[in-house]
PDB file of N, CA, C and O in Angstrom:
ATOM      1  N   UNK L1053      -1.545 -63.981 -97.959  1.00 60.00           N
ATOM      2  CA  UNK L1053      -0.364 -63.520 -97.259  1.00 60.00           C
ATOM      3  C   UNK L1053      -0.563 -62.054 -96.895  1.00 60.00           C
ATOM      4  O   UNK L1053      -0.887 -61.238 -97.746  1.00 60.00           O
ATOM      5  N   UNK L1054      -0.356 -61.728 -95.647  1.00 73.00           N
ATOM      6  CA  UNK L1054      -0.482 -60.341 -95.200  1.00 73.00           C
ATOM      7  C   UNK L1054       0.707 -59.530 -95.701  1.00 73.00           C
ATOM      8  O   UNK L1054       1.815 -60.029 -95.788  1.00 73.00           O
ATOM      9  N   UNK L1055       0.437 -58.296 -96.043  1.00 81.00           N
ATOM     10  CA  UNK L1055       1.510 -57.410 -96.478  1.00 81.00           C
ATOM     11  C   UNK L1055       1.987 -56.613 -95.283  1.00 81.00           C
ATOM     12  O   UNK L1055       1.210 -56.259 -94.405  1.00 81.00           O
ATOM     13  N   UNK L1056       3.282 -56.353 -95.239  1.00 87.00           N
ATOM     14  CA  UNK L1056       3.871 -55.585 -94.158  1.00 87.00           C
ATOM     15  C   UNK L1056       4.613 -54.396 -94.732  1.00 87.00           C
ATOM     16  O   UNK L1056       5.028 -54.408 -95.878  1.00 87.00           O
ATOM     17  N   UNK L1057       4.775 -53.385 -93.934  1.00 90.00           N
ATOM     18  CA  UNK L1057       5.549 -52.229 -94.328  1.00 90.00           C
ATOM     19  C   UNK L1057       6.891 -52.276 -93.624  1.00 90.00           C
ATOM     20  O   UNK L1057       6.976 -52.706 -92.473  1.00 90.00           O
ATOM     21  N   UNK L1058       7.923 -51.843 -94.344  1.00 92.00           N
ATOM     22  CA  UNK L1058       9.235 -51.715 -93.736  1.00 92.00           C
ATOM     23  C   UNK L1058       9.812 -50.363 -94.136  1.00 92.00           C
ATOM     24  O   UNK L1058       9.459 -49.802 -95.168  1.00 92.00           O
ATOM     25  N   UNK L1059      10.663 -49.855 -93.306  1.00 93.00           N
ATOM     26  CA  UNK L1059      11.356 -48.607 -93.629  1.00 93.00           C
ATOM     27  C   UNK L1059      12.748 -48.967 -94.133  1.00 93.00           C
ATOM     28  O   UNK L1059      13.420 -49.819 -93.562  1.00 93.00           O
ATOM     29  N   UNK L1060      13.157 -48.323 -95.196  1.00 93.00           N
ATOM     30  CA  UNK L1060      14.472 -48.580 -95.776  1.00 93.00           C
ATOM     31  C   UNK L1060      15.198 -47.251 -95.917  1.00 93.00           C
ATOM     32  O   UNK L1060      14.645 -46.293 -96.467  1.00 93.00           O
ATOM     33  N   UNK L1061      16.409 -47.198 -95.419  1.00 96.00           N
ATOM     34  CA  UNK L1061      17.222 -45.988 -95.555  1.00 96.00           C
ATOM     35  C   UNK L1061      18.214 -46.219 -96.689  1.00 96.00           C
ATOM     36  O   UNK L1061      18.905 -47.228 -96.711  1.00 96.00           O
ATOM     37  N   UNK L1062      18.259 -45.286 -97.615  1.00 96.00           N
ATOM     38  CA  UNK L1062      19.153 -45.392 -98.765  1.00 96.00           C
ATOM     39  C   UNK L1062      20.008 -44.143 -98.875  1.00 96.00           C
ATOM     40  O   UNK L1062      19.578 -43.057 -98.488  1.00 96.00           O
ATOM     41  N   UNK L1063      21.192 -44.279 -99.446  1.00 97.00           N
ATOM     42  CA  UNK L1063      22.002 -43.086 -99.681  1.00 97.00           C
ATOM     43  C   UNK L1063      21.323 -42.178-100.704  1.00 97.00           C
ATOM     44  O   UNK L1063      20.529 -42.635-101.541  1.00 97.00           O
ATOM     45  N   UNK L1064      21.646 -40.908-100.642  1.00 98.00           N
ATOM     46  CA  UNK L1064      21.006 -39.943-101.544  1.00 98.00           C
ATOM     47  C   UNK L1064      21.253 -40.281-103.011  1.00 98.00           C
ATOM     48  O   UNK L1064      20.399 -40.036-103.856  1.00 98.00           O
ATOM     49  N   UNK L1065      22.387 -40.885-103.323  1.00 98.00           N
ATOM     50  CA  UNK L1065      22.651 -41.270-104.714  1.00 98.00           C
ATOM     51  C   UNK L1065      21.671 -42.347-105.192  1.00 98.00           C
ATOM     52  O   UNK L1065      21.220 -42.328-106.339  1.00 98.00           O
ATOM     53  N   UNK L1066      21.304 -43.276-104.293  1.00 97.00           N
ATOM     54  CA  UNK L1066      20.328 -44.314-104.656  1.00 97.00           C
ATOM     55  C   UNK L1066      18.948 -43.696-104.838  1.00 97.00           C
ATOM     56  O   UNK L1066      18.212 -44.064-105.764  1.00 97.00           O
ATOM     57  N   UNK L1067      18.592 -42.746-103.983  1.00 97.00           N
ATOM     58  CA  UNK L1067      17.305 -42.057-104.111  1.00 97.00           C
ATOM     59  C   UNK L1067      17.245 -41.315-105.444  1.00 97.00           C
ATOM     60  O   UNK L1067      16.223 -41.342-106.144  1.00 97.00           O
ATOM     61  N   UNK L1068      18.341 -40.687-105.830  1.00 98.00           N
ATOM     62  CA  UNK L1068      18.384 -39.971-107.107  1.00 98.00           C
ATOM     63  C   UNK L1068      18.165 -40.929-108.267  1.00 98.00           C
ATOM     64  O   UNK L1068      17.437 -40.615-109.224  1.00 98.00           O
ATOM     65  N   UNK L1069      18.753 -42.128-108.197  1.00 97.00           N
ATOM     66  CA  UNK L1069      18.560 -43.116-109.265  1.00 97.00           C
ATOM     67  C   UNK L1069      17.113 -43.599-109.298  1.00 97.00           C
ATOM     68  O   UNK L1069      16.538 -43.791-110.376  1.00 97.00           O
ATOM     69  N   UNK L1070      16.516 -43.788-108.117  1.00 97.00           N
ATOM     70  CA  UNK L1070      15.105 -44.175-108.074  1.00 97.00           C
ATOM     71  C   UNK L1070      14.241 -43.065-108.658  1.00 97.00           C
ATOM     72  O   UNK L1070      13.325 -43.324-109.437  1.00 97.00           O
ATOM     73  N   UNK L1071      14.549 -41.821-108.305  1.00 98.00           N
ATOM     74  CA  UNK L1071      13.787 -40.687-108.849  1.00 98.00           C
ATOM     75  C   UNK L1071      13.869 -40.642-110.374  1.00 98.00           C
ATOM     76  O   UNK L1071      12.914 -40.249-111.041  1.00 98.00           O
ATOM     77  N   UNK L1072      15.000 -41.057-110.940  1.00 98.00           N
ATOM     78  CA  UNK L1072      15.142 -41.097-112.399  1.00 98.00           C
ATOM     79  C   UNK L1072      14.169 -42.087-113.039  1.00 98.00           C
ATOM     80  O   UNK L1072      13.856 -41.979-114.227  1.00 98.00           O
ATOM     81  N   UNK L1073      13.695 -43.058-112.256  1.00 97.00           N
ATOM     82  CA  UNK L1073      12.789 -44.086-112.784  1.00 97.00           C
ATOM     83  C   UNK L1073      11.312 -43.740-112.608  1.00 97.00           C
ATOM     84  O   UNK L1073      10.443 -44.471-113.093  1.00 97.00           O
ATOM     85  N   UNK L1074      11.004 -42.659-111.899  1.00 97.00           N
ATOM     86  CA  UNK L1074       9.607 -42.286-111.676  1.00 97.00           C
ATOM     87  C   UNK L1074       8.922 -42.047-113.023  1.00 97.00           C
ATOM     88  O   UNK L1074       9.450 -41.361-113.887  1.00 97.00           O
ATOM     89  N   UNK L1075       7.764 -42.678-113.190  1.00 96.00           N
ATOM     90  CA  UNK L1075       7.014 -42.572-114.437  1.00 96.00           C
ATOM     91  C   UNK L1075       7.412 -43.619-115.458  1.00 96.00           C
ATOM     92  O   UNK L1075       6.913 -43.634-116.574  1.00 96.00           O
ATOM     93  N   UNK L1076       8.294 -44.534-115.071  1.00 95.00           N
ATOM     94  CA  UNK L1076       8.727 -45.595-115.983  1.00 95.00           C
ATOM     95  C   UNK L1076       7.886 -46.853-115.737  1.00 95.00           C
ATOM     96  O   UNK L1076       6.918 -46.824-114.985  1.00 95.00           O
ATOM     97  N   UNK L1077       8.303 -47.946-116.341  1.00 94.00           N
ATOM     98  CA  UNK L1077       7.588 -49.215-116.144  1.00 94.00           C
ATOM     99  C   UNK L1077       7.699 -49.705-114.700  1.00 94.00           C
ATOM    100  O   UNK L1077       6.944 -50.578-114.286  1.00 94.00           O
ATOM    101  N   UNK L1078       8.614 -49.126-113.922  1.00 95.00           N
ATOM    102  CA  UNK L1078       8.783 -49.551-112.538  1.00 95.00           C
ATOM    103  C   UNK L1078       7.781 -48.924-111.589  1.00 95.00           C
ATOM    104  O   UNK L1078       7.574 -49.432-110.496  1.00 95.00           O
ATOM    105  N   UNK L1079       7.172 -47.809-111.953  1.00 96.00           N
ATOM    106  CA  UNK L1079       6.176 -47.212-111.079  1.00 96.00           C
ATOM    107  C   UNK L1079       6.120 -45.705-111.185  1.00 96.00           C
ATOM    108  O   UNK L1079       6.877 -45.089-111.929  1.00 96.00           O
ATOM    109  N   UNK L1080       5.200 -45.141-110.410  1.00 97.00           N
ATOM    110  CA  UNK L1080       4.978 -43.697-110.475  1.00 97.00           C
ATOM    111  C   UNK L1080       5.443 -42.965-109.216  1.00 97.00           C
ATOM    112  O   UNK L1080       5.299 -41.758-109.123  1.00 97.00           O
ATOM    113  N   UNK L1081       5.987 -43.699-108.243  1.00 97.00           N
ATOM    114  CA  UNK L1081       6.522 -43.057-107.048  1.00 97.00           C
ATOM    115  C   UNK L1081       7.645 -43.916-106.473  1.00 97.00           C
ATOM    116  O   UNK L1081       7.853 -45.058-106.889  1.00 97.00           O
ATOM    117  N   UNK L1082       8.375 -43.357-105.539  1.00 96.00           N
ATOM    118  CA  UNK L1082       9.532 -44.049-104.963  1.00 96.00           C
ATOM    119  C   UNK L1082       9.172 -45.414-104.386  1.00 96.00           C
ATOM    120  O   UNK L1082       9.900 -46.385-104.557  1.00 96.00           O
ATOM    121  N   UNK L1083       8.062 -45.478-103.664  1.00 95.00           N
ATOM    122  CA  UNK L1083       7.682 -46.733-103.009  1.00 95.00           C
ATOM    123  C   UNK L1083       7.400 -47.839-104.030  1.00 95.00           C
ATOM    124  O   UNK L1083       7.851 -48.976-103.866  1.00 95.00           O
ATOM    125  N   UNK L1084       6.654 -47.518-105.083  1.00 95.00           N
ATOM    126  CA  UNK L1084       6.356 -48.520-106.119  1.00 95.00           C
ATOM    127  C   UNK L1084       7.633 -48.984-106.803  1.00 95.00           C
ATOM    128  O   UNK L1084       7.805 -50.174-107.078  1.00 95.00           O
ATOM    129  N   UNK L1085       8.518 -48.043-107.087  1.00 97.00           N
ATOM    130  CA  UNK L1085       9.764 -48.388-107.764  1.00 97.00           C
ATOM    131  C   UNK L1085      10.629 -49.261-106.872  1.00 97.00           C
ATOM    132  O   UNK L1085      11.158 -50.292-107.314  1.00 97.00           O
ATOM    133  N   UNK L1086      10.771 -48.892-105.605  1.00 96.00           N
ATOM    134  CA  UNK L1086      11.565 -49.691-104.673  1.00 96.00           C
ATOM    135  C   UNK L1086      10.986 -51.096-104.551  1.00 96.00           C
ATOM    136  O   UNK L1086      11.729 -52.087-104.580  1.00 96.00           O
ATOM    137  N   UNK L1087       9.672 -51.204-104.456  1.00 94.00           N
ATOM    138  CA  UNK L1087       9.023 -52.515-104.369  1.00 94.00           C
ATOM    139  C   UNK L1087       9.327 -53.349-105.602  1.00 94.00           C
ATOM    140  O   UNK L1087       9.714 -54.513-105.512  1.00 94.00           O
ATOM    141  N   UNK L1088       9.171 -52.747-106.785  1.00 95.00           N
ATOM    142  CA  UNK L1088       9.426 -53.461-108.035  1.00 95.00           C
ATOM    143  C   UNK L1088      10.868 -53.941-108.129  1.00 95.00           C
ATOM    144  O   UNK L1088      11.126 -55.086-108.510  1.00 95.00           O
ATOM    145  N   UNK L1089      11.804 -53.072-107.769  1.00 96.00           N
ATOM    146  CA  UNK L1089      13.213 -53.444-107.847  1.00 96.00           C
ATOM    147  C   UNK L1089      13.557 -54.555-106.868  1.00 96.00           C
ATOM    148  O   UNK L1089      14.286 -55.495-107.206  1.00 96.00           O
ATOM    149  N   UNK L1090      13.014 -54.476-105.657  1.00 95.00           N
ATOM    150  CA  UNK L1090      13.283 -55.516-104.660  1.00 95.00           C
ATOM    151  C   UNK L1090      12.697 -56.848-105.111  1.00 95.00           C
ATOM    152  O   UNK L1090      13.370 -57.888-105.072  1.00 95.00           O
ATOM    153  N   UNK L1091      11.448 -56.846-105.550  1.00 92.00           N
ATOM    154  CA  UNK L1091      10.802 -58.095-105.985  1.00 92.00           C
ATOM    155  C   UNK L1091      11.535 -58.678-107.192  1.00 92.00           C
ATOM    156  O   UNK L1091      11.786 -59.888-107.251  1.00 92.00           O
ATOM    157  N   UNK L1092      11.915 -57.842-108.157  1.00 94.00           N
ATOM    158  CA  UNK L1092      12.658 -58.327-109.320  1.00 94.00           C
ATOM    159  C   UNK L1092      13.977 -58.976-108.903  1.00 94.00           C
ATOM    160  O   UNK L1092      14.358 -60.029-109.417  1.00 94.00           O
ATOM    161  N   UNK L1093      14.663 -58.352-107.956  1.00 95.00           N
ATOM    162  CA  UNK L1093      15.939 -58.920-107.520  1.00 95.00           C
ATOM    163  C   UNK L1093      15.721 -60.231-106.759  1.00 95.00           C
ATOM    164  O   UNK L1093      16.496 -61.181-106.928  1.00 95.00           O
ATOM    165  N   UNK L1094      14.685 -60.304-105.944  1.00 94.00           N
ATOM    166  CA  UNK L1094      14.385 -61.560-105.252  1.00 94.00           C
ATOM    167  C   UNK L1094      14.077 -62.677-106.250  1.00 94.00           C
ATOM    168  O   UNK L1094      14.512 -63.819-106.071  1.00 94.00           O
ATOM    169  N   UNK L1095      13.344 -62.362-107.300  1.00 94.00           N
ATOM    170  CA  UNK L1095      13.052 -63.357-108.339  1.00 94.00           C
ATOM    171  C   UNK L1095      14.338 -63.814-109.022  1.00 94.00           C
ATOM    172  O   UNK L1095      14.503 -65.000-109.325  1.00 94.00           O
ATOM    173  N   UNK L1096      15.259 -62.884-109.259  1.00 96.00           N
ATOM    174  CA  UNK L1096      16.547 -63.228-109.868  1.00 96.00           C
ATOM    175  C   UNK L1096      17.330 -64.154-108.949  1.00 96.00           C
ATOM    176  O   UNK L1096      17.890 -65.162-109.396  1.00 96.00           O
ATOM    177  N   UNK L1097      17.383 -63.833-107.663  1.00 96.00           N
ATOM    178  CA  UNK L1097      18.082 -64.689-106.706  1.00 96.00           C
ATOM    179  C   UNK L1097      17.450 -66.081-106.645  1.00 96.00           C
ATOM    180  O   UNK L1097      18.160 -67.082-106.537  1.00 96.00           O
ATOM    181  N   UNK L1098      16.131 -66.135-106.736  1.00 95.00           N
ATOM    182  CA  UNK L1098      15.442 -67.432-106.722  1.00 95.00           C
ATOM    183  C   UNK L1098      15.769 -68.225-107.984  1.00 95.00           C
ATOM    184  O   UNK L1098      15.985 -69.436-107.922  1.00 95.00           O
ATOM    185  N   UNK L1099      15.836 -67.550-109.127  1.00 95.00           N
ATOM    186  CA  UNK L1099      16.148 -68.258-110.376  1.00 95.00           C
ATOM    187  C   UNK L1099      17.576 -68.806-110.357  1.00 95.00           C
ATOM    188  O   UNK L1099      17.877 -69.796-111.017  1.00 95.00           O
ATOM    189  N   UNK L1100      18.441 -68.172-109.573  1.00 97.00           N
ATOM    190  CA  UNK L1100      19.821 -68.631-109.425  1.00 97.00           C
ATOM    191  C   UNK L1100      19.960 -69.642-108.283  1.00 97.00           C
ATOM    192  O   UNK L1100      21.070 -70.034-107.931  1.00 97.00           O
ATOM    193  N   UNK L1101      18.827 -70.028-107.687  1.00 95.00           N
ATOM    194  CA  UNK L1101      18.775 -71.007-106.590  1.00 95.00           C
ATOM    195  C   UNK L1101      19.529 -70.538-105.345  1.00 95.00           C
ATOM    196  O   UNK L1101      20.014 -71.342-104.560  1.00 95.00           O
ATOM    197  N   UNK L1102      19.616 -69.222-105.157  1.00 96.00           N
ATOM    198  CA  UNK L1102      20.261 -68.672-103.975  1.00 96.00           C
ATOM    199  C   UNK L1102      19.265 -68.607-102.826  1.00 96.00           C
ATOM    200  O   UNK L1102      19.629 -68.833-101.662  1.00 96.00           O
ATOM    201  N   UNK L1103      18.013 -68.321-103.150  1.00 95.00           N
ATOM    202  CA  UNK L1103      16.931 -68.315-102.171  1.00 95.00           C
ATOM    203  C   UNK L1103      15.743 -69.060-102.769  1.00 95.00           C
ATOM    204  O   UNK L1103      15.694 -69.315-103.967  1.00 95.00           O
ATOM    205  N   UNK L1104      14.788 -69.392-101.925  1.00 94.00           N
ATOM    206  CA  UNK L1104      13.544 -70.001-102.388  1.00 94.00           C
ATOM    207  C   UNK L1104      12.506 -68.900-102.569  1.00 94.00           C
ATOM    208  O   UNK L1104      12.299 -68.080-101.665  1.00 94.00           O
ATOM    209  N   UNK L1105      11.883 -68.846-103.729  1.00 85.00           N
ATOM    210  CA  UNK L1105      10.856 -67.844-103.998  1.00 85.00           C
ATOM    211  C   UNK L1105       9.605 -68.199-103.215  1.00 85.00           C
ATOM    212  O   UNK L1105       9.046 -69.277-103.362  1.00 85.00           O
ATOM    213  N   UNK L1106       9.155 -67.302-102.346  1.00 85.00           N
ATOM    214  CA  UNK L1106       8.000 -67.562-101.498  1.00 85.00           C
ATOM    215  C   UNK L1106       6.991 -66.434-101.569  1.00 85.00           C
ATOM    216  O   UNK L1106       6.358 -66.105-100.579  1.00 85.00           O
ATOM    217  N   UNK L1107       6.838 -65.811-102.706  1.00 69.00           N
ATOM    218  CA  UNK L1107       5.889 -64.717-102.850  1.00 69.00           C
ATOM    219  C   UNK L1107       4.491 -65.257-103.075  1.00 69.00           C
ATOM    220  O   UNK L1107       4.310 -66.283-103.743  1.00 69.00           O
ATOM    221  N   UNK L1108       3.510 -64.568-102.522  1.00 66.00           N
ATOM    222  CA  UNK L1108       2.110 -64.962-102.721  1.00 66.00           C
ATOM    223  C   UNK L1108       1.735 -64.702-104.176  1.00 66.00           C
ATOM    224  O   UNK L1108       2.303 -63.836-104.834  1.00 66.00           O
ATOM    225  N   UNK L1109       0.754 -65.425-104.679  1.00 64.00           N
ATOM    226  CA  UNK L1109       0.347 -65.313-106.070  1.00 64.00           C
ATOM    227  C   UNK L1109      -0.040 -63.895-106.441  1.00 64.00           C
ATOM    228  O   UNK L1109       0.364 -63.386-107.477  1.00 64.00           O
ATOM    229  N   UNK L1110      -0.776 -63.199-105.572  1.00 60.00           N
ATOM    230  CA  UNK L1110      -1.210 -61.852-105.884  1.00 60.00           C
ATOM    231  C   UNK L1110      -0.050 -60.850-105.887  1.00 60.00           C
ATOM    232  O   UNK L1110      -0.168 -59.770-106.415  1.00 60.00           O
ATOM    233  N   UNK L1111       1.097 -61.223-105.329  1.00 52.00           N
ATOM    234  CA  UNK L1111       2.265 -60.361-105.324  1.00 52.00           C
ATOM    235  C   UNK L1111       3.174 -60.599-106.523  1.00 52.00           C
ATOM    236  O   UNK L1111       4.125 -59.877-106.729  1.00 52.00           O
ATOM    237  N   UNK L1112       2.904 -61.624-107.286  1.00 47.00           N
ATOM    238  CA  UNK L1112       3.781 -62.001-108.413  1.00 47.00           C
ATOM    239  C   UNK L1112       3.485 -61.194-109.662  1.00 47.00           C
ATOM    240  O   UNK L1112       3.187 -61.728-110.712  1.00 47.00           O
ATOM    241  N   UNK L1113       3.593 -59.873-109.582  1.00 51.00           N
ATOM    242  CA  UNK L1113       3.382 -59.065-110.778  1.00 51.00           C
ATOM    243  C   UNK L1113       4.640 -58.320-111.137  1.00 51.00           C
ATOM    244  O   UNK L1113       5.595 -58.253-110.465  1.00 51.00           O
TER     245      UNK L1113
END
């Protein structure tokens, strides 16, 4: 599966919360943290049968 980039605009309060997570288990920069949070939430939605999980195997970390 090819990876794509997207731009996401967030309020400054959300950026501040992401910055609080830098260096945690979520990642070492904003992009890694945002990716982790989005993927985790998609997995949660899939477990609740709201969406179908369609992530490639190499992305399932």
